GROMACS .gro file of C-alpha atoms in nm:
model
  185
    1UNK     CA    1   0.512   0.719   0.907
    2UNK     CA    2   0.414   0.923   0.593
    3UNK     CA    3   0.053   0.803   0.520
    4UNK     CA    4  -0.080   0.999   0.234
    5UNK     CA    5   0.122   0.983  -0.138
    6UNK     CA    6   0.321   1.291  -0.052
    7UNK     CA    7   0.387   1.514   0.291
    8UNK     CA    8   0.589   1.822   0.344
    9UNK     CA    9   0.826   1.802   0.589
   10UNK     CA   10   0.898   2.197   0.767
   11UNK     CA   11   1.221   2.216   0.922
   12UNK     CA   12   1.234   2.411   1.260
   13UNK     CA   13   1.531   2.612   1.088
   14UNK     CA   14   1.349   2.835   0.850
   15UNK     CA   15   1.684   2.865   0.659
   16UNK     CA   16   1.621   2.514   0.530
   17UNK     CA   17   1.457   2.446   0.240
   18UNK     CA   18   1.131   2.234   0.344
   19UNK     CA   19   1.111   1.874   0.166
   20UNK     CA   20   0.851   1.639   0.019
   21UNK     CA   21   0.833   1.311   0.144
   22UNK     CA   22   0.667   1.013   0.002
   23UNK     CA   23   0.443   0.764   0.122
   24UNK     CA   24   0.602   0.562   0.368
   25UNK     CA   25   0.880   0.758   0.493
   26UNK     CA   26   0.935   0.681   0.838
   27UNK     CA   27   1.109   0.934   1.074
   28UNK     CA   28   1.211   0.931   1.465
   29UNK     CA   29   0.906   1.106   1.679
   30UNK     CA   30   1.059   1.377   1.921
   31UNK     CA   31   0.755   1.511   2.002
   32UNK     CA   32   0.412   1.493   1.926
   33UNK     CA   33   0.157   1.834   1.968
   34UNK     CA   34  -0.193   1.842   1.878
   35UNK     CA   35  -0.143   1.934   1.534
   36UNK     CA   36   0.172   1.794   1.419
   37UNK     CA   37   0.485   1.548   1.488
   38UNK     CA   38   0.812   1.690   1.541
   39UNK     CA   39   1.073   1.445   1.365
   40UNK     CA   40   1.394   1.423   1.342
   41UNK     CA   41   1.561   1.370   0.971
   42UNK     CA   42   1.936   1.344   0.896
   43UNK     CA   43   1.921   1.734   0.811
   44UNK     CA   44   1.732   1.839   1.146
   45UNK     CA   45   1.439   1.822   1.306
   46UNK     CA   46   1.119   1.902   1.098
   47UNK     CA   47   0.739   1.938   1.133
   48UNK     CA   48   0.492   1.710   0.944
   49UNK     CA   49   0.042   1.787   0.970
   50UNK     CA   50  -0.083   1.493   1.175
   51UNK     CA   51  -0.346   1.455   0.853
   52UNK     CA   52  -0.042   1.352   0.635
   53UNK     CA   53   0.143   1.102   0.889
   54UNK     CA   54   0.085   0.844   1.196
   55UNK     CA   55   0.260   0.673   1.447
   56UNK     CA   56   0.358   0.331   1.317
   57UNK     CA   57   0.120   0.063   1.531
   58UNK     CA   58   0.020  -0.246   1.407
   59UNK     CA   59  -0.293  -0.293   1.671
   60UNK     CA   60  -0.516  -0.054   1.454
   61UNK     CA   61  -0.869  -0.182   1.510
   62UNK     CA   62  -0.936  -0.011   1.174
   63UNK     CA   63  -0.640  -0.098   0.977
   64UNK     CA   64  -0.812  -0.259   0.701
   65UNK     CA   65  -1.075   0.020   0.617
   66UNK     CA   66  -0.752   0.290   0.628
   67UNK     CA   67  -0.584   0.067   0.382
   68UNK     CA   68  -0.865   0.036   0.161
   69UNK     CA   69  -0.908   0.394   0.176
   70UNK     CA   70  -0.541   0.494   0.118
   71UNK     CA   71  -0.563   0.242  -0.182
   72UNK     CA   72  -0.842   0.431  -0.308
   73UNK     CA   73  -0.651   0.752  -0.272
   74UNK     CA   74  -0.418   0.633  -0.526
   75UNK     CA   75  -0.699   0.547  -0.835
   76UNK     CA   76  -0.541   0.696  -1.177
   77UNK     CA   77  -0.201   0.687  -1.038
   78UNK     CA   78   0.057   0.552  -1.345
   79UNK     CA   79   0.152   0.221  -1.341
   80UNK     CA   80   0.509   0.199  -1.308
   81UNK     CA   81   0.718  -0.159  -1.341
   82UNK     CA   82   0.932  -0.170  -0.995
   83UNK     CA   83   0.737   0.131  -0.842
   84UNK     CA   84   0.667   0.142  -0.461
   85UNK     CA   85   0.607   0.594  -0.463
   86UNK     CA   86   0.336   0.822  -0.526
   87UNK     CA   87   0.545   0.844  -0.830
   88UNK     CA   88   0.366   0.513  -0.965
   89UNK     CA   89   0.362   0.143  -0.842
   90UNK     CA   90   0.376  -0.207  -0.968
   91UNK     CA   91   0.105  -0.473  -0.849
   92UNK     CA   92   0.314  -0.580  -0.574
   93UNK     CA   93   0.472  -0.264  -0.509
   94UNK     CA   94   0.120  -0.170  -0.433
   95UNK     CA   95   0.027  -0.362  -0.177
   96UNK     CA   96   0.354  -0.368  -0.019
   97UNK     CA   97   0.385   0.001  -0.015
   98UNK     CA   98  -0.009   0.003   0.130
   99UNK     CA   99   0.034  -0.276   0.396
  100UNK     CA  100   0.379  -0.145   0.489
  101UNK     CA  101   0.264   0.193   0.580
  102UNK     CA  102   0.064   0.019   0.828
  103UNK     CA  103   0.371  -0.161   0.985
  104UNK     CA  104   0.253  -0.468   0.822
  105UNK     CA  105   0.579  -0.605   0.647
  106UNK     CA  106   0.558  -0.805   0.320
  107UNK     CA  107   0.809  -0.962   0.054
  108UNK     CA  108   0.826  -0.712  -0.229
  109UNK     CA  109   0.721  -0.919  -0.530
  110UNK     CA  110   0.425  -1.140  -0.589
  111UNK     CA  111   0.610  -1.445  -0.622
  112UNK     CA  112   0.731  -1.400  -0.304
  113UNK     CA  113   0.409  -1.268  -0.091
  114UNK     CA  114   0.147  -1.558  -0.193
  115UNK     CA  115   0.366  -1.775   0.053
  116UNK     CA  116   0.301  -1.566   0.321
  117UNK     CA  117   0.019  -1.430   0.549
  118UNK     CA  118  -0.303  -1.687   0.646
  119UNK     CA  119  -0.447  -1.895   0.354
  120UNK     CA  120  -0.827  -1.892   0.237
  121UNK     CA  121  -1.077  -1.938  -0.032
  122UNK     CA  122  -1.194  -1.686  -0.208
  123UNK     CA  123  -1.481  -1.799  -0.065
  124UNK     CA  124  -1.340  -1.687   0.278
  125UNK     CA  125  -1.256  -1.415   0.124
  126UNK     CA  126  -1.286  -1.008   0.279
  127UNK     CA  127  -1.192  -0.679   0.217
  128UNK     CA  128  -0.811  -0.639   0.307
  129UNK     CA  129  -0.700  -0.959   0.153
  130UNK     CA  130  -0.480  -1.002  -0.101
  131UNK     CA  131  -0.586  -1.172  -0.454
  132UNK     CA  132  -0.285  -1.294  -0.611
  133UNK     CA  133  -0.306  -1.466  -1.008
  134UNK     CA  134  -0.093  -1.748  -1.240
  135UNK     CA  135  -0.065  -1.779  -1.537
  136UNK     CA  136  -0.188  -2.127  -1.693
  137UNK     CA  137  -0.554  -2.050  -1.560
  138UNK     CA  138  -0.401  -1.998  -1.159
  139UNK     CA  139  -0.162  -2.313  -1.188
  140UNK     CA  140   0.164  -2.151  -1.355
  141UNK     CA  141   0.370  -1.880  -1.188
  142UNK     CA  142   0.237  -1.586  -0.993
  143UNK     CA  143   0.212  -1.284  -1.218
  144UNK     CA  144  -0.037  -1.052  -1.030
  145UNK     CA  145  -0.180  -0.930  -0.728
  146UNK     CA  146  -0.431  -0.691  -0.610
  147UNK     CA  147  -0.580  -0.585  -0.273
  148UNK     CA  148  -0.963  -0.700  -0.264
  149UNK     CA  149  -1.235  -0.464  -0.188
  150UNK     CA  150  -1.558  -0.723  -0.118
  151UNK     CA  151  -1.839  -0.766  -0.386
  152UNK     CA  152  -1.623  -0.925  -0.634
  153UNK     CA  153  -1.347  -0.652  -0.692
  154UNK     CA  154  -1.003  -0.550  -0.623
  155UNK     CA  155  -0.804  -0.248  -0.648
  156UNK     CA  156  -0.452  -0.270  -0.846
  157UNK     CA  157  -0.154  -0.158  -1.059
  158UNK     CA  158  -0.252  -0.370  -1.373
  159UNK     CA  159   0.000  -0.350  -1.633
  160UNK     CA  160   0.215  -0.099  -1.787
  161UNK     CA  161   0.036   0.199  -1.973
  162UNK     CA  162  -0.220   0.172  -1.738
  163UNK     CA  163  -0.317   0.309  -1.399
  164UNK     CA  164  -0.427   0.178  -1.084
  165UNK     CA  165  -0.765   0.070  -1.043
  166UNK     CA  166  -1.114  -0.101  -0.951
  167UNK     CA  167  -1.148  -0.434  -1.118
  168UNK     CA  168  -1.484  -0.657  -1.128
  169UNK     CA  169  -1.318  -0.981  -1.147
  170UNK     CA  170  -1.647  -1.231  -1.293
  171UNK     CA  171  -1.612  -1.255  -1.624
  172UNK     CA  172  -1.235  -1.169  -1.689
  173UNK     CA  173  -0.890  -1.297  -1.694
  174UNK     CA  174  -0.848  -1.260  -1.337
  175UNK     CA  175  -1.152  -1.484  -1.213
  176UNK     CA  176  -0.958  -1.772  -1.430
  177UNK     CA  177  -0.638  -1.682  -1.364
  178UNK     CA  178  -0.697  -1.664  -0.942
  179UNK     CA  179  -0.480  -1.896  -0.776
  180UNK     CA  180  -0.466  -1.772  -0.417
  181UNK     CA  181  -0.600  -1.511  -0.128
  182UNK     CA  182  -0.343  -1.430   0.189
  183UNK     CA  183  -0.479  -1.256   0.514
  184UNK     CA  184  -0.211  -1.074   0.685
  185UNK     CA  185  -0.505  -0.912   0.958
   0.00000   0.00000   0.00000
């Protein structure tokens, strides 16, 4: 699975025109070598840098820390509403695109993903959770939701016209508007 915003993919048939893939792309291994995975796309089989992709296993011991850093990767990207690409995401496109390239599977939309995954306080909270806001100071309908990073902040795709980013929640919207953290580690 593609694991960095974008990967080249080099075809084995240098008459083909190599592609860009985005994150999350997930091809059929033929063969892996030290440096690369040899995959097989609709249009051949192609070559893609073991830095830009992984093989899809959802017993990572250090899942949570490559999320957190492949969030991170993404700071300044533009928010865009329905967006799951390195071309721009929405909140919840932004977690599921994150969590998904790690073979962990959620609902695409907010209001769907707050039912699912292990309930805790914030409390309980730790990095890797998910933060998820309502409207009506956290008792209306699900709006928002951002990835949590420990010491009070999260990492998200706010609003439109603005870009992903680090968030201290005390003191803003989002500490009043909380309504519930999900653990899907």
């Amino acid at each position: 699975m593609v694991s960095q915003p974008t990967a080249t993919l080099n075809f084995i048939n240098e008459t083909q025109i190599a592609q860009v893939v985005s994150i999350g792309t997930i091809l059929p291994l033929v063969e892996e070598t030290s440096t690369h995975y040899k995959l097989l796309t609709p249009d051949g089989i192609c070559y893609i840098s073991k830095e830009k992709a992984h093989i899809v296993d959802n017993t990572q011991i250090n899942a949570v820390e490559q999320i957190i850093e492949l969030a991170k990767s993404f700071l300044d990207l533009r928010y865009a509403w329905a967006g799951t690409s390195a071309a721009g995401f929405d909140c919840s496109g932004f977690v599921y695109t994150l969590f998904r390239t790690f073979d962990i599977w959620l609902s695409r939309d907010a209001q769907e993903q707050v039912f699912e995954g292990a309930v805790y306080t914030y409390q309980e909270a730790i990095p890797g959770d998910l933060l998820f806001f309502a409207y009506e100071e956290g008792n209306g309908e699900v709006h928002h939701v951002g990835l949590y990073l420990g010491d009070d902040q999260m990492i998200h795709s706010q609003t439109p016209g603005s870009k992903v980013m680090i968030t201290k929640l005390e003191g803003t919207t989002y500490q009043k508007e909380l309504c519930a953290v999900r653990r899907f580690f």
